[in-house]
mmCIF file with all atom_site columns, C-alpha atoms in Angstrom:
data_model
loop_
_atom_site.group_PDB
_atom_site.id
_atom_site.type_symbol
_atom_site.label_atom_id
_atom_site.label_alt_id
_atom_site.label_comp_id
_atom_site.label_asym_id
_atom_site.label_entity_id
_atom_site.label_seq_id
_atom_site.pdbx_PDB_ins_code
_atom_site.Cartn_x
_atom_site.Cartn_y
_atom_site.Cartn_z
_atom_site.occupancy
_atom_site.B_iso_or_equiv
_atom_site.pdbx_formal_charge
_atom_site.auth_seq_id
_atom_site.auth_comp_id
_atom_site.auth_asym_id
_atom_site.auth_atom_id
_atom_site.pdbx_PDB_model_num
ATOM 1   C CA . UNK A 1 1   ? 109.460 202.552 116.202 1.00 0.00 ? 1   UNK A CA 1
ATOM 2   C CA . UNK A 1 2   ? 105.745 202.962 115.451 1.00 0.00 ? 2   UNK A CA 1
ATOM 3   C CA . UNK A 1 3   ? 104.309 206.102 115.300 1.00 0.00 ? 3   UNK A CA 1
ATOM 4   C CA . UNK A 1 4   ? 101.322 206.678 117.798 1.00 0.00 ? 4   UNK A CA 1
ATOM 5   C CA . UNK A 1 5   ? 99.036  207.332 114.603 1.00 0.00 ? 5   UNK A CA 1
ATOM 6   C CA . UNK A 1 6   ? 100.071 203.598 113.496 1.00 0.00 ? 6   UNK A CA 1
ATOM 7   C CA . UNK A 1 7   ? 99.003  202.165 116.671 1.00 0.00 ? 7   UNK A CA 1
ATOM 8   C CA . UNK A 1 8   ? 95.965  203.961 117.215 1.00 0.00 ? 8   UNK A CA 1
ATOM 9   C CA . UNK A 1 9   ? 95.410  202.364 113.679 1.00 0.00 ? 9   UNK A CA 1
ATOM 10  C CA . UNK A 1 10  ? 96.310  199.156 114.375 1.00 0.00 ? 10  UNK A CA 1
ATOM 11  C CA . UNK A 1 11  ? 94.060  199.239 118.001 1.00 0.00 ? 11  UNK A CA 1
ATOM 12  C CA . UNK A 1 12  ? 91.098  200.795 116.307 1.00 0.00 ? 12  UNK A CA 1
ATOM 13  C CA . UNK A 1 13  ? 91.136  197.722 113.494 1.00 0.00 ? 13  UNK A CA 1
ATOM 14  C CA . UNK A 1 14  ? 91.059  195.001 116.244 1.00 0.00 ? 14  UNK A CA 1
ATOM 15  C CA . UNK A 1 15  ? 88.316  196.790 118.243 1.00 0.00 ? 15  UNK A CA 1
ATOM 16  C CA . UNK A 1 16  ? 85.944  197.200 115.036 1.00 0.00 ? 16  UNK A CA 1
ATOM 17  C CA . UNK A 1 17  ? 86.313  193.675 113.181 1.00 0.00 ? 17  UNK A CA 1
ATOM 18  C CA . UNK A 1 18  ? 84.273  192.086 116.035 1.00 0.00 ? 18  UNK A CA 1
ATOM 19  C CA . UNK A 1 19  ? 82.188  194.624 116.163 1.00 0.00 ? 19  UNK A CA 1
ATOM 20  C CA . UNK A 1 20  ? 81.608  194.914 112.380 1.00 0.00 ? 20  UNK A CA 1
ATOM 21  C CA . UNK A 1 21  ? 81.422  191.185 111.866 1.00 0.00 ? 21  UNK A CA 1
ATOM 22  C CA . UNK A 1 22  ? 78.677  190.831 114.392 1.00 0.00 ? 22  UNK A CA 1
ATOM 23  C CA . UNK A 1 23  ? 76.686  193.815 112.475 1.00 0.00 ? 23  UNK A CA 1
ATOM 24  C CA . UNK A 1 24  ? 77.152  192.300 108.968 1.00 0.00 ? 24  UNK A CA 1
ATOM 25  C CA . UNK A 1 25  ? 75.934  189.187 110.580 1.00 0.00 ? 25  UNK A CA 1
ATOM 26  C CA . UNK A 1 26  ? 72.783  190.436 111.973 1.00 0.00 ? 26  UNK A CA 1
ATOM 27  C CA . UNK A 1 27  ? 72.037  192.886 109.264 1.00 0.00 ? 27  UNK A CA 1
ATOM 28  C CA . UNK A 1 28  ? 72.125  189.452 106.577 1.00 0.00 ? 28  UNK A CA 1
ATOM 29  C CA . UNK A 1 29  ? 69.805  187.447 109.189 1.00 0.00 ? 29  UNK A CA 1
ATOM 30  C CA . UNK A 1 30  ? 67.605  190.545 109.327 1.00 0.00 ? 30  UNK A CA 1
ATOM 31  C CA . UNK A 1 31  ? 67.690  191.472 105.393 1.00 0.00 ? 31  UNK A CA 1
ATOM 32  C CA . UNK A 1 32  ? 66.844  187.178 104.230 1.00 0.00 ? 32  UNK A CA 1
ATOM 33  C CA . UNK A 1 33  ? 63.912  187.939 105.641 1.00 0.00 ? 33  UNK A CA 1
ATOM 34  C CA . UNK A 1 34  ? 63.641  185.212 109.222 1.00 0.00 ? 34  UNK A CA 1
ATOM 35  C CA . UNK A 1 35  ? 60.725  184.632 110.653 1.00 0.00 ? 35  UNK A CA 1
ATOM 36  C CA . UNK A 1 36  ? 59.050  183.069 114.046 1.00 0.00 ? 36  UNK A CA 1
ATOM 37  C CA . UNK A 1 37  ? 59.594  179.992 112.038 1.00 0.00 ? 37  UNK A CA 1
ATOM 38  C CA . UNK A 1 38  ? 63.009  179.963 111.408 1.00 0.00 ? 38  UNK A CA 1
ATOM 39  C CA . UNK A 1 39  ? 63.609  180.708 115.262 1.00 0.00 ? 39  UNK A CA 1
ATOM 40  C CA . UNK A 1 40  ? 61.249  177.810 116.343 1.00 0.00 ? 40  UNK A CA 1
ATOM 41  C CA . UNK A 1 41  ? 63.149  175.682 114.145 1.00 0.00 ? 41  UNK A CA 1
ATOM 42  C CA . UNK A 1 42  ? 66.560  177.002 115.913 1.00 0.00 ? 42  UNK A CA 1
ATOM 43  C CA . UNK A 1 43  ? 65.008  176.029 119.389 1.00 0.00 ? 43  UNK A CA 1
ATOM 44  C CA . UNK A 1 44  ? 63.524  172.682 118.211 1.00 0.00 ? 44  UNK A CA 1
ATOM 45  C CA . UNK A 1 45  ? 67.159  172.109 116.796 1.00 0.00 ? 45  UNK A CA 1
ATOM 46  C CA . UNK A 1 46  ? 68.923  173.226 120.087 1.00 0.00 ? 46  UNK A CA 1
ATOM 47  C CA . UNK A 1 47  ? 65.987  171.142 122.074 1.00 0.00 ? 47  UNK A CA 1
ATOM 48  C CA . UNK A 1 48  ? 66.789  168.220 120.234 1.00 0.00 ? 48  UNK A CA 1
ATOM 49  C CA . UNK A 1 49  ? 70.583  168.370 120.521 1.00 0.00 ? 49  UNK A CA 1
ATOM 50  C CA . UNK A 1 50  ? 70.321  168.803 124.444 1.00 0.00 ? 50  UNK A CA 1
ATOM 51  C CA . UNK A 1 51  ? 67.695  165.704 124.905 1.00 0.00 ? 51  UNK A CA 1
ATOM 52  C CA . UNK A 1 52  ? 70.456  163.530 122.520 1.00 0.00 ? 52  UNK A CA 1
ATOM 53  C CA . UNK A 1 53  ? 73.634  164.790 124.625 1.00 0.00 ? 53  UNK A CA 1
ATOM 54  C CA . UNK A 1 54  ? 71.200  163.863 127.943 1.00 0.00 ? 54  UNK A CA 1
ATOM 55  C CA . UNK A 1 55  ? 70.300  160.180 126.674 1.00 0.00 ? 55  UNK A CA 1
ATOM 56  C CA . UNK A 1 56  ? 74.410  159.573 125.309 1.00 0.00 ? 56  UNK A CA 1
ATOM 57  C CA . UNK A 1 57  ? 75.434  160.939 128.843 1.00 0.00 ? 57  UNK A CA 1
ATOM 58  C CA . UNK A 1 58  ? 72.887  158.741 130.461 1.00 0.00 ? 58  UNK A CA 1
ATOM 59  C CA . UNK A 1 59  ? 73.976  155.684 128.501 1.00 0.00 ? 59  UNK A CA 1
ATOM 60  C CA . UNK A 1 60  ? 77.599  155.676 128.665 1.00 0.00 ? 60  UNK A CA 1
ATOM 61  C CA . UNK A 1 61  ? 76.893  156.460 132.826 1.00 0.00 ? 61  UNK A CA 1
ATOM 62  C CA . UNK A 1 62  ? 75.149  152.931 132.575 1.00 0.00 ? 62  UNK A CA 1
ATOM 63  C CA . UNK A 1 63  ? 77.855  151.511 130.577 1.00 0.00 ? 63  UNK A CA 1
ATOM 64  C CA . UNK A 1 64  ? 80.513  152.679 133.249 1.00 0.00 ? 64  UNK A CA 1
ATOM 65  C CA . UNK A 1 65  ? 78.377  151.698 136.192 1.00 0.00 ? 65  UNK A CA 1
ATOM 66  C CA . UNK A 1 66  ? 76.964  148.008 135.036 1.00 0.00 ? 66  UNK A CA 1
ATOM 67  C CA . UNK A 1 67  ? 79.196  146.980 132.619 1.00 0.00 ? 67  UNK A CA 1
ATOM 68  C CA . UNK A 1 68  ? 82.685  147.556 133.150 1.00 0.00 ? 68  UNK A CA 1
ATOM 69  C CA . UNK A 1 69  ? 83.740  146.056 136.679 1.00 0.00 ? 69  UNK A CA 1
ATOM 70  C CA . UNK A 1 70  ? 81.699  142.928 135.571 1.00 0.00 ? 70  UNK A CA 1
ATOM 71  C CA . UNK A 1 71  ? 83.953  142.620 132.562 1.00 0.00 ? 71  UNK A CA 1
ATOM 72  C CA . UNK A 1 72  ? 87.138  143.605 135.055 1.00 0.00 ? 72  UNK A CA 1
ATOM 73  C CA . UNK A 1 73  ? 86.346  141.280 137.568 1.00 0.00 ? 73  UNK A CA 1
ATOM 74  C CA . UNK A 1 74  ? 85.937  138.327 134.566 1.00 0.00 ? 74  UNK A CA 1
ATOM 75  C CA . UNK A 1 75  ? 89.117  139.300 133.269 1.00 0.00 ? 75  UNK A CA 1
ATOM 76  C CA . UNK A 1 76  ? 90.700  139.100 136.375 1.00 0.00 ? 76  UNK A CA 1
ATOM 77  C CA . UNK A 1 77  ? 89.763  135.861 137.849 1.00 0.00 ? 77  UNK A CA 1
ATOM 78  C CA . UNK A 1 78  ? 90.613  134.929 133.809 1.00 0.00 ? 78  UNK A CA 1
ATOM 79  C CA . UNK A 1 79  ? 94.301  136.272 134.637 1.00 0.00 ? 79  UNK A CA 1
ATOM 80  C CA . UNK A 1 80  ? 94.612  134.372 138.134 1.00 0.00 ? 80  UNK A CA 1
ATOM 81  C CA . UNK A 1 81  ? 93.422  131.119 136.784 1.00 0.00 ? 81  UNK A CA 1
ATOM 82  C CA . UNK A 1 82  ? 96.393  131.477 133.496 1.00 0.00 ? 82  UNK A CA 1
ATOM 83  C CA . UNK A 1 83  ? 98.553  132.920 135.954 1.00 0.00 ? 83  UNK A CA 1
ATOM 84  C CA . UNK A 1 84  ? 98.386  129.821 138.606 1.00 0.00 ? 84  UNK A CA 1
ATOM 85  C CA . UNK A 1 85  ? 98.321  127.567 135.689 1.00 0.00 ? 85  UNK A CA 1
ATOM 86  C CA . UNK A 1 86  ? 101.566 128.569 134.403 1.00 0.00 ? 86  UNK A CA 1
ATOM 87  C CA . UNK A 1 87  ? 103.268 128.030 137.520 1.00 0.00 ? 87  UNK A CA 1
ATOM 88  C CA . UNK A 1 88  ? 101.402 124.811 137.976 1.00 0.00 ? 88  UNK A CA 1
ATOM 89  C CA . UNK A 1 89  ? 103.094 123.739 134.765 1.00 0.00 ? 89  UNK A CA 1
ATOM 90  C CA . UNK A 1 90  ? 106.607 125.482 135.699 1.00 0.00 ? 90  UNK A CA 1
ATOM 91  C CA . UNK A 1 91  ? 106.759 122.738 138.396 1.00 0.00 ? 91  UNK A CA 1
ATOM 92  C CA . UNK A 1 92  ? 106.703 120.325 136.426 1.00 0.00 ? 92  UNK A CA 1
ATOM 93  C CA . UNK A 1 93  ? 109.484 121.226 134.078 1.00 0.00 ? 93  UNK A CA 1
ATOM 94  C CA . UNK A 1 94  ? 113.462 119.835 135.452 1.00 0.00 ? 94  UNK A CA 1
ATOM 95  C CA . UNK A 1 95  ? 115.104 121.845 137.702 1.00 0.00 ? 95  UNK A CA 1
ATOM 96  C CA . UNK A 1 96  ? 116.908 125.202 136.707 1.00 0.00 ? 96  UNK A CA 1
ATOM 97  C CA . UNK A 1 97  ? 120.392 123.217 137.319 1.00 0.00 ? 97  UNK A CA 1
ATOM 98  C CA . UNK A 1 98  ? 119.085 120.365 134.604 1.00 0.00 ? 98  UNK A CA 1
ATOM 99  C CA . UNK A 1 99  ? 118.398 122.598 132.076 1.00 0.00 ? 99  UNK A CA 1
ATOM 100 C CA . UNK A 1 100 ? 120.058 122.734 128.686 1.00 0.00 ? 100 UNK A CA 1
ATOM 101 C CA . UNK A 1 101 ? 121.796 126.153 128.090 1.00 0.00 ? 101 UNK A CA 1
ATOM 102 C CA . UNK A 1 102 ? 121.813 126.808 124.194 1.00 0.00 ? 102 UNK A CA 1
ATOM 103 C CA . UNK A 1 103 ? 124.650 128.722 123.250 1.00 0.00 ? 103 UNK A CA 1
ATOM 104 C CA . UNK A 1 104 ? 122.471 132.083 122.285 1.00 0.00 ? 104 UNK A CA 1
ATOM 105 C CA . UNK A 1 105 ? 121.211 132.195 126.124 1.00 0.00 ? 105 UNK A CA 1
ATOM 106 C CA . UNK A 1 106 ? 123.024 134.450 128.971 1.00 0.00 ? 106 UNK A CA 1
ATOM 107 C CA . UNK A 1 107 ? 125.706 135.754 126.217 1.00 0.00 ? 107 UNK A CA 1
ATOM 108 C CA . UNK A 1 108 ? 128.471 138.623 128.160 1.00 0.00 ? 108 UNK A CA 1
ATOM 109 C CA . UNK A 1 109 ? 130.485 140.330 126.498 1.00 0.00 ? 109 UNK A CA 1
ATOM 110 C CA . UNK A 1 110 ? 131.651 142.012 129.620 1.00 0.00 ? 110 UNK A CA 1
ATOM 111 C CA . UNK A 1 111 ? 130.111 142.139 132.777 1.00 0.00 ? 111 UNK A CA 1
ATOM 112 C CA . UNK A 1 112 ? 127.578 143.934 134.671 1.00 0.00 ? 112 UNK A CA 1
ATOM 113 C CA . UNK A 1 113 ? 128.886 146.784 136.474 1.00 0.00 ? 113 UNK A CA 1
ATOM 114 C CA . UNK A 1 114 ? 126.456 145.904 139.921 1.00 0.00 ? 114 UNK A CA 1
ATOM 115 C CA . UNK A 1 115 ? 126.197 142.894 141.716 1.00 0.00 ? 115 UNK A CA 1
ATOM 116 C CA . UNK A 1 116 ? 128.348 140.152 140.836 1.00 0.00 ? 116 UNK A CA 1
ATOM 117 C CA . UNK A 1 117 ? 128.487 140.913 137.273 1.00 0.00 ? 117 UNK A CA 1
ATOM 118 C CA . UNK A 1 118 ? 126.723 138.406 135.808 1.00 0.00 ? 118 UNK A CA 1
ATOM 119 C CA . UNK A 1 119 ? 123.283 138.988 136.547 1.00 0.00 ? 119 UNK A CA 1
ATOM 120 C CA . UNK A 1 120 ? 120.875 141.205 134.678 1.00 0.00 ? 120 UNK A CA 1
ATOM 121 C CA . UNK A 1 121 ? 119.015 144.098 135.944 1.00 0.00 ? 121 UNK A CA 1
ATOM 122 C CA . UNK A 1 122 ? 115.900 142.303 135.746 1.00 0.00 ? 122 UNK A CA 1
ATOM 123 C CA . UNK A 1 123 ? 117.208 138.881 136.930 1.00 0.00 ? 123 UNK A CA 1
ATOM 124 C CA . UNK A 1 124 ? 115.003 136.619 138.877 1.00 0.00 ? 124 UNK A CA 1
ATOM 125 C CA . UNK A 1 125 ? 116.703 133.388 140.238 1.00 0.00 ? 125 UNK A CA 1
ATOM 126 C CA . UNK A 1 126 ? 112.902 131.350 140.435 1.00 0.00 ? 126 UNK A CA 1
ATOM 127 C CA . UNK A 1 127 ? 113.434 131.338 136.673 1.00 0.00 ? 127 UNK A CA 1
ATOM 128 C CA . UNK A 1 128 ? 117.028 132.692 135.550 1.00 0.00 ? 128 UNK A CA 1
ATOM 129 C CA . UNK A 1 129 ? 119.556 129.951 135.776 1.00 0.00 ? 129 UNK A CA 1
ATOM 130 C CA . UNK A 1 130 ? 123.292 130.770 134.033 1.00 0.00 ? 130 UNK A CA 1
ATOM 131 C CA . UNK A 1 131 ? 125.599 127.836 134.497 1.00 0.00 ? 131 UNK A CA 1
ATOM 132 C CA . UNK A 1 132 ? 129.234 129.441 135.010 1.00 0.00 ? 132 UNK A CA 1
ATOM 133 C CA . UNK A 1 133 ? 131.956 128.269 132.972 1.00 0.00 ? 133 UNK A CA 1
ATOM 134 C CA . UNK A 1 134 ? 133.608 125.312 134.286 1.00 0.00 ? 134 UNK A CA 1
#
């Protein structure tokens, strides 16, 4: 258990550090001597900080405003014309019944516990073709 002298100890050390800390610090900006000077300098710093945060707020508000959804709506009719061209090339290929099936494609090793068993969870039958064993 901890004696109540240890605590009082222990409380009285975290209540003075700040306090001390903030002392030592103002008793070294005192004792080098600062002047109006310095603490124009400090302000024209601080000034000049705000003005730069204002201007790279400012700028990426124009960025977000004027040049993203141009560049989205490019890259979307860019999407929809590669996406209909795909499928305008799809139709052209034989039909899914035509098709060669190599022997790495649609390999089961058992079947799928849903459906019929031989489809995959992601199966879409526009494009997945699995000729059965005859």
């Amino acid at each position: 258990m901890l004696s109540t002298r240890t605590l009082a100890r222990a409380t009285a050390r975290t209540v003075t550090r700040p306090q001390q800390s903030r002392f030592t610090f103002q008793s070294r900006r005192f004792a080098s001597g600062t002047s109006k000077a310095s603490e124009s300098t400090f302000v024209k710093e601080r000034e000049a900080v705000k003005k730069h945060a204002a201007e790279s707020s400012e700028l990426w508000r124009k960025i977000s405003l004027y040049v993203v959804p141009p560049a989205l709506i490019v890259t979307a009719i860019n999407a929809y014309n590669l996406w209909n061209e795909h499928w305008e090339h799809w139709e052209h290929e034989p039909a899914l019944e035509d098709r060669v099936e190599y022997s790495y494609q649609n390999v089961r090793s058992k079947n799928y516990f849903w459906g019929d068993g031989d489809k995959t969870l992601f199966w879409n039958p526009k494009v997945n073709y699995h000729k059965q064993d005859e």
